[in-house]
mmCIF file of C-alpha atoms and ligand atoms in Angstrom:
data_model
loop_
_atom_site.group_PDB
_atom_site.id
_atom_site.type_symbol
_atom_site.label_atom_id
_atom_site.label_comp_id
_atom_site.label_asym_id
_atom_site.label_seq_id
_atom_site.Cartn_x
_atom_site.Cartn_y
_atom_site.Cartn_z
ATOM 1 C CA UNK A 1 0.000 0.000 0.000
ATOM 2 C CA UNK A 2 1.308 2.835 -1.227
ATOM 3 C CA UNK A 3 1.802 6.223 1.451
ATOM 4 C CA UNK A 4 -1.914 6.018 2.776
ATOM 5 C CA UNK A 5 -3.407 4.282 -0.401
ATOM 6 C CA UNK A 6 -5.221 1.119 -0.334
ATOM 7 C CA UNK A 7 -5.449 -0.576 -3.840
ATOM 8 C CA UNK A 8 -7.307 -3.459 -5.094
ATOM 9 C CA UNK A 9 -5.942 -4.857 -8.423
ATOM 10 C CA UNK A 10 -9.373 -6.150 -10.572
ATOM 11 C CA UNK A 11 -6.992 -7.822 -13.687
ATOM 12 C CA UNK A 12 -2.706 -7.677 -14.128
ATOM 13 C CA UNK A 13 -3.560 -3.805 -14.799
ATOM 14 C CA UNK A 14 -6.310 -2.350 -13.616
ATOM 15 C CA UNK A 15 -7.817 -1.270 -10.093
ATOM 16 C CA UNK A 16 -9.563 0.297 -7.915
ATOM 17 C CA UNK A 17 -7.208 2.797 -5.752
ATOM 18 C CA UNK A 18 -8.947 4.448 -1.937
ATOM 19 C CA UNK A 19 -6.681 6.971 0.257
ATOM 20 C CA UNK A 20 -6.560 5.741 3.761
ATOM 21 C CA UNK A 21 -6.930 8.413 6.659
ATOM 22 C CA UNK A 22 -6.251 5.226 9.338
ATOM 23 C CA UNK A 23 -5.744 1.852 9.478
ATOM 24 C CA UNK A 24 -8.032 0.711 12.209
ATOM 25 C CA UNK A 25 -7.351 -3.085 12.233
ATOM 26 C CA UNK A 26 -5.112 -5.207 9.975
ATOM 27 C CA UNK A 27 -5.338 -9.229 11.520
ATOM 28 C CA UNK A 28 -4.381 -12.609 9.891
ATOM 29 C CA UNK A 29 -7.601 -15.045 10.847
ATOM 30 C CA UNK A 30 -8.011 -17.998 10.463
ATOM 31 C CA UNK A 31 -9.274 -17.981 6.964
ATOM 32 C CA UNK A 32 -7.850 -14.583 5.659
ATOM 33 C CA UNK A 33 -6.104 -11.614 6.136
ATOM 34 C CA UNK A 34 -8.770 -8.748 7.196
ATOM 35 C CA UNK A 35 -8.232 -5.263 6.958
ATOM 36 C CA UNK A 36 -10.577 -2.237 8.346
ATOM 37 C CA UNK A 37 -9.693 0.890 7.194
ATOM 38 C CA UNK A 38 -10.921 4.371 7.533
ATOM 39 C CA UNK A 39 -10.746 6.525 4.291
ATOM 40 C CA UNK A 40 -11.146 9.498 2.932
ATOM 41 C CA UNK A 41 -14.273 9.221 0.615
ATOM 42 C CA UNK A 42 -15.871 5.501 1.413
ATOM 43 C CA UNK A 43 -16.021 5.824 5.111
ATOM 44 C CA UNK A 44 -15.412 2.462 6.872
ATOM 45 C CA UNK A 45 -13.816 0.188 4.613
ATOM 46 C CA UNK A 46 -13.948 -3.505 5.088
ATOM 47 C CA UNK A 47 -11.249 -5.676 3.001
ATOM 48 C CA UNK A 48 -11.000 -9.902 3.347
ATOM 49 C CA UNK A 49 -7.793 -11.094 1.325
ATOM 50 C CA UNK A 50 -7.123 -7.132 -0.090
ATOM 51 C CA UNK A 51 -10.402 -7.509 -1.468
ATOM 52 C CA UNK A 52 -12.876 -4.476 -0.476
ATOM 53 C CA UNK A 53 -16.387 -6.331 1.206
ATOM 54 C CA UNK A 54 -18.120 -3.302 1.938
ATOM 55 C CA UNK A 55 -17.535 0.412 3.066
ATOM 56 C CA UNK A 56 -20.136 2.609 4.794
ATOM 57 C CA UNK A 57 -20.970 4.540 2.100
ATOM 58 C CA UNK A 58 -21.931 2.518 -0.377
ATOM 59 C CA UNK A 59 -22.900 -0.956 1.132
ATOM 60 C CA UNK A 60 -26.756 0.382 1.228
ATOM 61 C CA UNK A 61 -26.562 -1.092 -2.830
ATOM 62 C CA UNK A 62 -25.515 -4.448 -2.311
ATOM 63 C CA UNK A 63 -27.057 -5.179 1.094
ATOM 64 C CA UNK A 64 -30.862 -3.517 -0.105
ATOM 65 C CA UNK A 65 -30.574 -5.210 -3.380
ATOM 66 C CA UNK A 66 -29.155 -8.962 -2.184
ATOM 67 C CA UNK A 67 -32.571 -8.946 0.340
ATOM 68 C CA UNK A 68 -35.257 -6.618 -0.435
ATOM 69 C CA UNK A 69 -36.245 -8.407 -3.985
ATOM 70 C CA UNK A 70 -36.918 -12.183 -2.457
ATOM 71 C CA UNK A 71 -38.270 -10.859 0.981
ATOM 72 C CA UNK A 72 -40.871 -8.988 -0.928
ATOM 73 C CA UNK A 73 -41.393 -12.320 -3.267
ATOM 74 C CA UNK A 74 -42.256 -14.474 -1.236
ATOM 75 C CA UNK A 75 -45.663 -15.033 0.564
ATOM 76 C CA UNK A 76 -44.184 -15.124 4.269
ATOM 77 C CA UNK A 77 -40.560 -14.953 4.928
ATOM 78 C CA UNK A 78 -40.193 -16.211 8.529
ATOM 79 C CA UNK A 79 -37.166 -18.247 8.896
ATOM 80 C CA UNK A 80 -34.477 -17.492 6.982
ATOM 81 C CA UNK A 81 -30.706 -18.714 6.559
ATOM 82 C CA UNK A 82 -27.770 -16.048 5.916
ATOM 83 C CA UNK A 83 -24.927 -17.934 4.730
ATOM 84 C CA UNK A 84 -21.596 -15.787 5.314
ATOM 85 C CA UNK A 85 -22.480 -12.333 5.522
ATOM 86 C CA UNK A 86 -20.464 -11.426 8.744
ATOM 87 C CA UNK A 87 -20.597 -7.699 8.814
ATOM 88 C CA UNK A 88 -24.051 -7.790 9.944
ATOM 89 C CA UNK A 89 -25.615 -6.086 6.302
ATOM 90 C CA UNK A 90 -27.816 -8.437 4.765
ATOM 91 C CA UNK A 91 -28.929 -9.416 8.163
ATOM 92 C CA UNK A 92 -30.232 -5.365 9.081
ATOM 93 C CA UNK A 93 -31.799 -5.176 6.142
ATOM 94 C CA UNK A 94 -33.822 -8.453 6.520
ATOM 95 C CA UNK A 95 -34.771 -7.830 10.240
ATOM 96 C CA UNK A 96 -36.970 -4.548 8.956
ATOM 97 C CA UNK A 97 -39.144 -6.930 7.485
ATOM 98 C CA UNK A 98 -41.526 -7.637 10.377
ATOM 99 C CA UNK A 99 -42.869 -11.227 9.415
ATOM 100 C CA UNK A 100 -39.360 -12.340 10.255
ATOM 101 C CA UNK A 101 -38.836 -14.340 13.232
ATOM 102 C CA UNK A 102 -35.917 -16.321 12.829
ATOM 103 C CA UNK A 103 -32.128 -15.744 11.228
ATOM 104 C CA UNK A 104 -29.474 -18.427 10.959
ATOM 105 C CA UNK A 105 -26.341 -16.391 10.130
ATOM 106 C CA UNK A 106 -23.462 -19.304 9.326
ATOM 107 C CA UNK A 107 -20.178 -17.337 9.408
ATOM 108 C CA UNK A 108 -17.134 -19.550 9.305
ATOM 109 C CA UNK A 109 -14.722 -15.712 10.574
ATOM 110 C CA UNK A 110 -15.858 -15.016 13.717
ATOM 111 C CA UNK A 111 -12.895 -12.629 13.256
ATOM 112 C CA UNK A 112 -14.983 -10.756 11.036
ATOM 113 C CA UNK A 113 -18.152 -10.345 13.086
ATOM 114 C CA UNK A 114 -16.100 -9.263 16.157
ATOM 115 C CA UNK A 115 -14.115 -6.479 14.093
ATOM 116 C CA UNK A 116 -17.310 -5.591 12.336
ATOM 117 C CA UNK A 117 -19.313 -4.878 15.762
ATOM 118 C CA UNK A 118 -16.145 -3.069 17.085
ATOM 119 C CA UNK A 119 -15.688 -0.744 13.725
ATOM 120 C CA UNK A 120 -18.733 -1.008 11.796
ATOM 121 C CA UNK A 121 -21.505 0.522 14.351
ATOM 122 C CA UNK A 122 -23.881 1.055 11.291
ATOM 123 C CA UNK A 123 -23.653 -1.942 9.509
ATOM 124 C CA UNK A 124 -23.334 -4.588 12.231
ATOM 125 C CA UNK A 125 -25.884 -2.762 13.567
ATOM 126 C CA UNK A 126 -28.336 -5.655 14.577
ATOM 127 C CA UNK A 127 -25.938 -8.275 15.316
ATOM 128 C CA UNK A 128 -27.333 -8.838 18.642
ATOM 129 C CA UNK A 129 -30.897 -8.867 17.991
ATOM 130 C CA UNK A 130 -32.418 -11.786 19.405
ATOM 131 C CA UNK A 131 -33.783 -13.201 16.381
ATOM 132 C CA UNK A 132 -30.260 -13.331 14.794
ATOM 133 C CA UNK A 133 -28.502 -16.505 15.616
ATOM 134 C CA UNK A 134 -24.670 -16.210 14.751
ATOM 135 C CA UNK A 135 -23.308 -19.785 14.380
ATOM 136 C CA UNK A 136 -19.370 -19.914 13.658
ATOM 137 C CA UNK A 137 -18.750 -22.512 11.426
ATOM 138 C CA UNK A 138 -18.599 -23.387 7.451
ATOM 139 C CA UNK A 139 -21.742 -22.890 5.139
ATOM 140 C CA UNK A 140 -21.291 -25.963 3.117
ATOM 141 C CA UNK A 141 -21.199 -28.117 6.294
ATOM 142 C CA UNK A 142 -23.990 -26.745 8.011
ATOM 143 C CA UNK A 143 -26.688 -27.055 5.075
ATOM 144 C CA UNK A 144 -25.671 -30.653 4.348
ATOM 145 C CA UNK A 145 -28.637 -32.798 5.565
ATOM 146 C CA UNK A 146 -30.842 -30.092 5.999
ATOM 147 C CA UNK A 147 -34.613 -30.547 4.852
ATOM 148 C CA UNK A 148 -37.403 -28.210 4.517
ATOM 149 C CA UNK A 149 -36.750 -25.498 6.758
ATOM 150 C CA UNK A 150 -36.163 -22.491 5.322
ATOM 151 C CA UNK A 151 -38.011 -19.757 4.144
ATOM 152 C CA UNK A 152 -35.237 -17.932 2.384
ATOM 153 C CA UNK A 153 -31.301 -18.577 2.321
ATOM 154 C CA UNK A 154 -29.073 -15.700 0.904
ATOM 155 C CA UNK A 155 -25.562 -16.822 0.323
ATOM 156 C CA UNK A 156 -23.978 -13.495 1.259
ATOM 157 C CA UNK A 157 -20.276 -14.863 0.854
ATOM 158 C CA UNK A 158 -16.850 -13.632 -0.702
ATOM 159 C CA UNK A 159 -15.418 -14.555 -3.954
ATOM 160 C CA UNK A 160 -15.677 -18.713 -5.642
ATOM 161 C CA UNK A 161 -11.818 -18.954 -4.615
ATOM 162 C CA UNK A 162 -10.297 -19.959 -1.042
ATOM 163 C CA UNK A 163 -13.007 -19.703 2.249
ATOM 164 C CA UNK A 164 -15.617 -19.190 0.069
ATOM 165 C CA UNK A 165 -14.911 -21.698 -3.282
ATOM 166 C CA UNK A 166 -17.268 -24.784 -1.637
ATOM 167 C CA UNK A 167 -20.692 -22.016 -1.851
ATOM 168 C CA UNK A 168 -20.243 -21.949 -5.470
ATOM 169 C CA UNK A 169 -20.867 -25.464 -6.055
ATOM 170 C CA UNK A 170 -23.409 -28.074 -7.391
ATOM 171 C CA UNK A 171 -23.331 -30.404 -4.318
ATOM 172 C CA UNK A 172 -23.700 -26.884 -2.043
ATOM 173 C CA UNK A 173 -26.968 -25.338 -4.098
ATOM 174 C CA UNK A 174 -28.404 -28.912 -4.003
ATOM 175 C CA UNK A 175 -27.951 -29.094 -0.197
ATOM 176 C CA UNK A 176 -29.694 -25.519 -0.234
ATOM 177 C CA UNK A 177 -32.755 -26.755 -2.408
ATOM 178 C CA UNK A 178 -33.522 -29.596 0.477
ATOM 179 C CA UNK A 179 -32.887 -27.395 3.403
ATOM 180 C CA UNK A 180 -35.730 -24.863 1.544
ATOM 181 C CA UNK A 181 -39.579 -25.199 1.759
ATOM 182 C CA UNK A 182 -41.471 -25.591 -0.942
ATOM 183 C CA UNK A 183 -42.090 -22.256 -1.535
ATOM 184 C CA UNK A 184 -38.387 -21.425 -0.955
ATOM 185 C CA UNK A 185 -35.919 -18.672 -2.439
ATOM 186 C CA UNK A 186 -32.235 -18.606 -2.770
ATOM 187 C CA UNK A 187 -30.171 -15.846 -3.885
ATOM 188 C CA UNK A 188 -26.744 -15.429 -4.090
ATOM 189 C CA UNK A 189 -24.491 -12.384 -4.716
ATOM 190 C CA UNK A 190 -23.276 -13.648 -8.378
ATOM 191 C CA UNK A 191 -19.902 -11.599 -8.997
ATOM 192 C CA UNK A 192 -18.743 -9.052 -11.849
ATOM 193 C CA UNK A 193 -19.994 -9.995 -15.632
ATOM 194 C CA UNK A 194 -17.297 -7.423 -16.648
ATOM 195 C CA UNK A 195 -14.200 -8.895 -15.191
ATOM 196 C CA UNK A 196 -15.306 -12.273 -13.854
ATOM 197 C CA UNK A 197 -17.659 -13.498 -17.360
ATOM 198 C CA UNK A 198 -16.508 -17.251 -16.597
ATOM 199 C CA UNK A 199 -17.526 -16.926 -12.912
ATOM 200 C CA UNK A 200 -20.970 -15.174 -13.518
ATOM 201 C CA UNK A 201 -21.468 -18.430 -16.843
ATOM 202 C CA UNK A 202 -20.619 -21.349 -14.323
ATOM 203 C CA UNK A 203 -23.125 -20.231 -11.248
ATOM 204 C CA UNK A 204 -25.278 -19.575 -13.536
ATOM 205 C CA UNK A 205 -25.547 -22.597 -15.610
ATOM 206 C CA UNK A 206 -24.856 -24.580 -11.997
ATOM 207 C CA UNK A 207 -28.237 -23.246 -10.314
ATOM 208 C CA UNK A 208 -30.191 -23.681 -13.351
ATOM 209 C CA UNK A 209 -29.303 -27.378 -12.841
ATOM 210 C CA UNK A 210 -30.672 -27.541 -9.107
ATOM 211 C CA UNK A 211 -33.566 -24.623 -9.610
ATOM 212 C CA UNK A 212 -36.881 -24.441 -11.704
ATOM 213 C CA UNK A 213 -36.925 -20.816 -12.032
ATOM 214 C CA UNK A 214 -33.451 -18.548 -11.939
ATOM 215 C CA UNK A 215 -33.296 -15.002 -12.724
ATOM 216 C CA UNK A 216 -30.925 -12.475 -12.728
ATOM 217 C CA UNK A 217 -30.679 -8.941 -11.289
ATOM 218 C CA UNK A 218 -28.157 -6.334 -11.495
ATOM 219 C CA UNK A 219 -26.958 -3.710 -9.340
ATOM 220 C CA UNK A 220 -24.081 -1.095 -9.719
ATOM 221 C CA UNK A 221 -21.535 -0.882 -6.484
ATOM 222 C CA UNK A 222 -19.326 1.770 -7.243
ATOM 223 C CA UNK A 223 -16.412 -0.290 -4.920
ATOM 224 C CA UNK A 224 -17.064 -3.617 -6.425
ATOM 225 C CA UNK A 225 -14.646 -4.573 -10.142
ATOM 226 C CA UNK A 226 -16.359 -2.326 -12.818
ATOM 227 C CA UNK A 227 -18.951 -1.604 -10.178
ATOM 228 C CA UNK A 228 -21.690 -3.382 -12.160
ATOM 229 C CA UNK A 229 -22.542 -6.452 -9.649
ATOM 230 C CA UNK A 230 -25.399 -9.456 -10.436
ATOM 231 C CA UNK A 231 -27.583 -11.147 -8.233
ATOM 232 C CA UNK A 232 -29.362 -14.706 -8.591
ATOM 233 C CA UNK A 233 -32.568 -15.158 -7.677
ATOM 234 C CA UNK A 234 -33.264 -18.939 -7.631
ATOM 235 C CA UNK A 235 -36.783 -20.549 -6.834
ATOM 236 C CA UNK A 236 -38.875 -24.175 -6.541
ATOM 237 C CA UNK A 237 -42.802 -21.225 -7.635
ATOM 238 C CA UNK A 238 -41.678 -18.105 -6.654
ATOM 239 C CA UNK A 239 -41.798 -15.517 -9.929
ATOM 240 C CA UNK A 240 -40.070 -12.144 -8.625
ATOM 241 C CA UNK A 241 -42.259 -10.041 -10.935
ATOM 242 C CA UNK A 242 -45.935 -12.159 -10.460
ATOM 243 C CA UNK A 243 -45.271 -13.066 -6.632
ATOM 244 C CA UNK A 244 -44.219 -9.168 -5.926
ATOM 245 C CA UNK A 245 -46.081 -8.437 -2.918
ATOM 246 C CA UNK A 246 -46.724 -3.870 -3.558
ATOM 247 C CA UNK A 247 -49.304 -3.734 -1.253
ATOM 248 C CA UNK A 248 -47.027 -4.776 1.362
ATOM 249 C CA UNK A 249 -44.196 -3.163 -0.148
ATOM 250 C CA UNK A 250 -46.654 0.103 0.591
ATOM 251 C CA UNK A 251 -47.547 -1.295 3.746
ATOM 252 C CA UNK A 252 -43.713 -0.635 4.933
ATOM 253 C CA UNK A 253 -43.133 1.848 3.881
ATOM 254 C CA UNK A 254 -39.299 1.425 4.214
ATOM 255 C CA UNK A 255 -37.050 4.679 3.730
ATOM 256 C CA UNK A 256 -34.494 2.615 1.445
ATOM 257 C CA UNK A 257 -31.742 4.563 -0.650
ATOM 258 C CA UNK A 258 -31.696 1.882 -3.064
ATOM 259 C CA UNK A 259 -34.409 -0.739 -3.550
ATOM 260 C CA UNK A 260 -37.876 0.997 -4.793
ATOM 261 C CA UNK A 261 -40.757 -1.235 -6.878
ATOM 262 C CA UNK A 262 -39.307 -0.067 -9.962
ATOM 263 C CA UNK A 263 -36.349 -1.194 -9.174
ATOM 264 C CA UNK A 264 -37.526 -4.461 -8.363
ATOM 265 C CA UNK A 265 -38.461 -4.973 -11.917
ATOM 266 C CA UNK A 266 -36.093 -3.045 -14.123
ATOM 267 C CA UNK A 267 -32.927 -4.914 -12.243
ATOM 268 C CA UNK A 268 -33.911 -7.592 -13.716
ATOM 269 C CA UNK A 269 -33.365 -6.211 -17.642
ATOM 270 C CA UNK A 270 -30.156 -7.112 -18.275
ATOM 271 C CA UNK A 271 -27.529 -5.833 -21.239
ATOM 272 C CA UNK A 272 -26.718 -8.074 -23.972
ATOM 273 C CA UNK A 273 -23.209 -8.738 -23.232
ATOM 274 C CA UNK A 274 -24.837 -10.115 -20.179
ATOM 275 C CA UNK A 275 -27.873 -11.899 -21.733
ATOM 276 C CA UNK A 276 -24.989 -13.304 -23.441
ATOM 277 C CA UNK A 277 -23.307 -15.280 -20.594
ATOM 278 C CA UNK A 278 -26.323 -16.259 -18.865
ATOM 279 C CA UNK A 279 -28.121 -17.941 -22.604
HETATM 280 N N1 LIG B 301 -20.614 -8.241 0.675
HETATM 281 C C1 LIG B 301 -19.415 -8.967 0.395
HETATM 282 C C2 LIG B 301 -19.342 -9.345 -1.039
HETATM 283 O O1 LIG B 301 -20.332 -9.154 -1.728
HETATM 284 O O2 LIG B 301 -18.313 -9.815 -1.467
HETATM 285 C C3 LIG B 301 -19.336 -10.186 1.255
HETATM 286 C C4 LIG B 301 -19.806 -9.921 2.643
HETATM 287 S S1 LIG B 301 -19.221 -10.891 3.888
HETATM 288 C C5 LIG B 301 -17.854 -9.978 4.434
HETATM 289 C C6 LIG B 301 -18.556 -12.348 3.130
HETATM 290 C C7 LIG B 301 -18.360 -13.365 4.242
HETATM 291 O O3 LIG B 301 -18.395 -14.700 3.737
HETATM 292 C C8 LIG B 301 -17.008 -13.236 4.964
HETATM 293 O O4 LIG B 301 -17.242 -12.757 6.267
HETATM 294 C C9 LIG B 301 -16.419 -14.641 4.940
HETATM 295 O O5 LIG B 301 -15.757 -14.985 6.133
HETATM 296 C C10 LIG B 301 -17.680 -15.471 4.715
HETATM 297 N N2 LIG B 301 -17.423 -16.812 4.177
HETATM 298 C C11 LIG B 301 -16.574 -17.164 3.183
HETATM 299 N N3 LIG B 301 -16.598 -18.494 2.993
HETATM 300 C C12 LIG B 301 -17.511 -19.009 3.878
HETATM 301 C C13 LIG B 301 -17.991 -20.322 4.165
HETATM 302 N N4 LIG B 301 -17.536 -21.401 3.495
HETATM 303 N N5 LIG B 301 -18.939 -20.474 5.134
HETATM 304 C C14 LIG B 301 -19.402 -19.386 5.817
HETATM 305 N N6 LIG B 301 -18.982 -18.108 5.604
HETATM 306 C C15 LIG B 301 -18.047 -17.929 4.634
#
């Protein structure tokens, strides 16, 4: 790191480059090297491996957009799975939803919830609410076996390579589809069609082997490689566009700085180069 300048390296010559006012924690876990850094125009900056996870300012995208779509799809989302997803995001922005009443949140860092409670007040925000249940261990263990549970899983994880390579595979979505209801919905955050094409074909074409209905969404995180993120949303009945609930998307009334209804829908047009991957 250059002076105070944090860069993540996308290809052999390209990045993304974020001046650093502090480094507030910089830790070998068990799994991965994890920074937290304070900078100048993201805020808050969580990195796993040198790879940015989130930052205050513009985690709002990914964490609305990876929950707000399939909790407002399906009929009642109750009990719901979290698979990764340590900083406490995805989990805040499913516990607004007030049919919830249980979250399984399988994080195999605890490294990463502790730091995340100590320096991210506003996105670990409800990681102590008693319907969140923080288990410690690996996400492809703990769904093996599983039947007809859950409501909703959302695979919330890093990158298909070290830690987080077994939650990108056949055997792990097909675990998933038992532990779900009938009725159930998985989505995973589906990685960068810009520089990751082969990553965003293979998941694809993988979850359209263990799913009846997969579709797409996009989202654009301006920290993310090329900033222009996908989303699968995988499903035994659920249609995202017929099984949109508006009234009680009215009903809440939720001050969101992403997700709106329109958004709902118009993620889900994607551009060709896109369409292209995913045919
Ligand atoms: N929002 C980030 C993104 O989109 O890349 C990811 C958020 S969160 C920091 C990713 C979490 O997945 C990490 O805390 C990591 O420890 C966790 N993780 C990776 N592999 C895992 C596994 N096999 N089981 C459970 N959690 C895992």
């Amino acid at each position: 790191m250059q002076g105070m300048l944090f860069t993540e390296m996308h290809n052999d010559s390209s990045g993304i480059s974020v001046k650093i006012k502090e480094i507030l924690v910089s830790k070998k876990t068990k799994f991965q090297k994890l920074d937290i850094f304070d900078t100048e125009f993201y805020g808050k900056m969580l990195t796993l491996d040198d790879l940015v996870m989130t930052t205050e300012k513009d985690e709002f995208v990914y964490h609305e957009m990876l929950t707000h779509i399939a909790l407002f799809s399906h009929k009642l989302p109750e009990n719901i799975l979290i698979i990764g997803g340590g900083d406490g995001g995805t989990a805040r922005e499913i516990l607004k939803h007030k049919t919830i009443k249980n979250i399984d949140m399988v994080e195999i860092d605890e490294d990463v919830v502790i730091e995340s409670k100590k320096y991210l007040p506003t996105i670990a925000v409800e990681l102590d609410n008693p319907k969140l249940n923080i288990m410690i261990q690996d996400g492809v263990e703990f769904v093996k076996g599983k039947s007809n549970i859950y409501d909703i899983i959302f695979i919330d994880s890093t990158d298909p390579i070290s830690v987080g390579e077994g939650l990108f595979t056949t055997d792990f979505y097909k675990d998933c589809f038992n532990a779900l209801k009938s009725n159930g919905i998985l989505v995973n955050q589906s990685e960068t069609p810009f520089h990751k094409p082969q990553w965003v074909s293979a998941i694809n074409n993988k979850l359209k082997n263990v799913f009846p209905i997969v579709k797409v969404y996009k989202a654009e995180v301006p920290t993310y490689p090329s900033g222009i993120w996908l989303f699968e949303f995988c499903s035994k009945e659920t249609d995202p566009y017929s099984d949109f609930n508006f009234q009680r998307y009215k009903d809440y009334n939720f001050k969101l700085k992403y997700y709106n209804d329109e958004i709902h829908k118009g993620a889900f047009s994607l551009p060709n180069y896109v369409k292209e991957l995913l045919a």
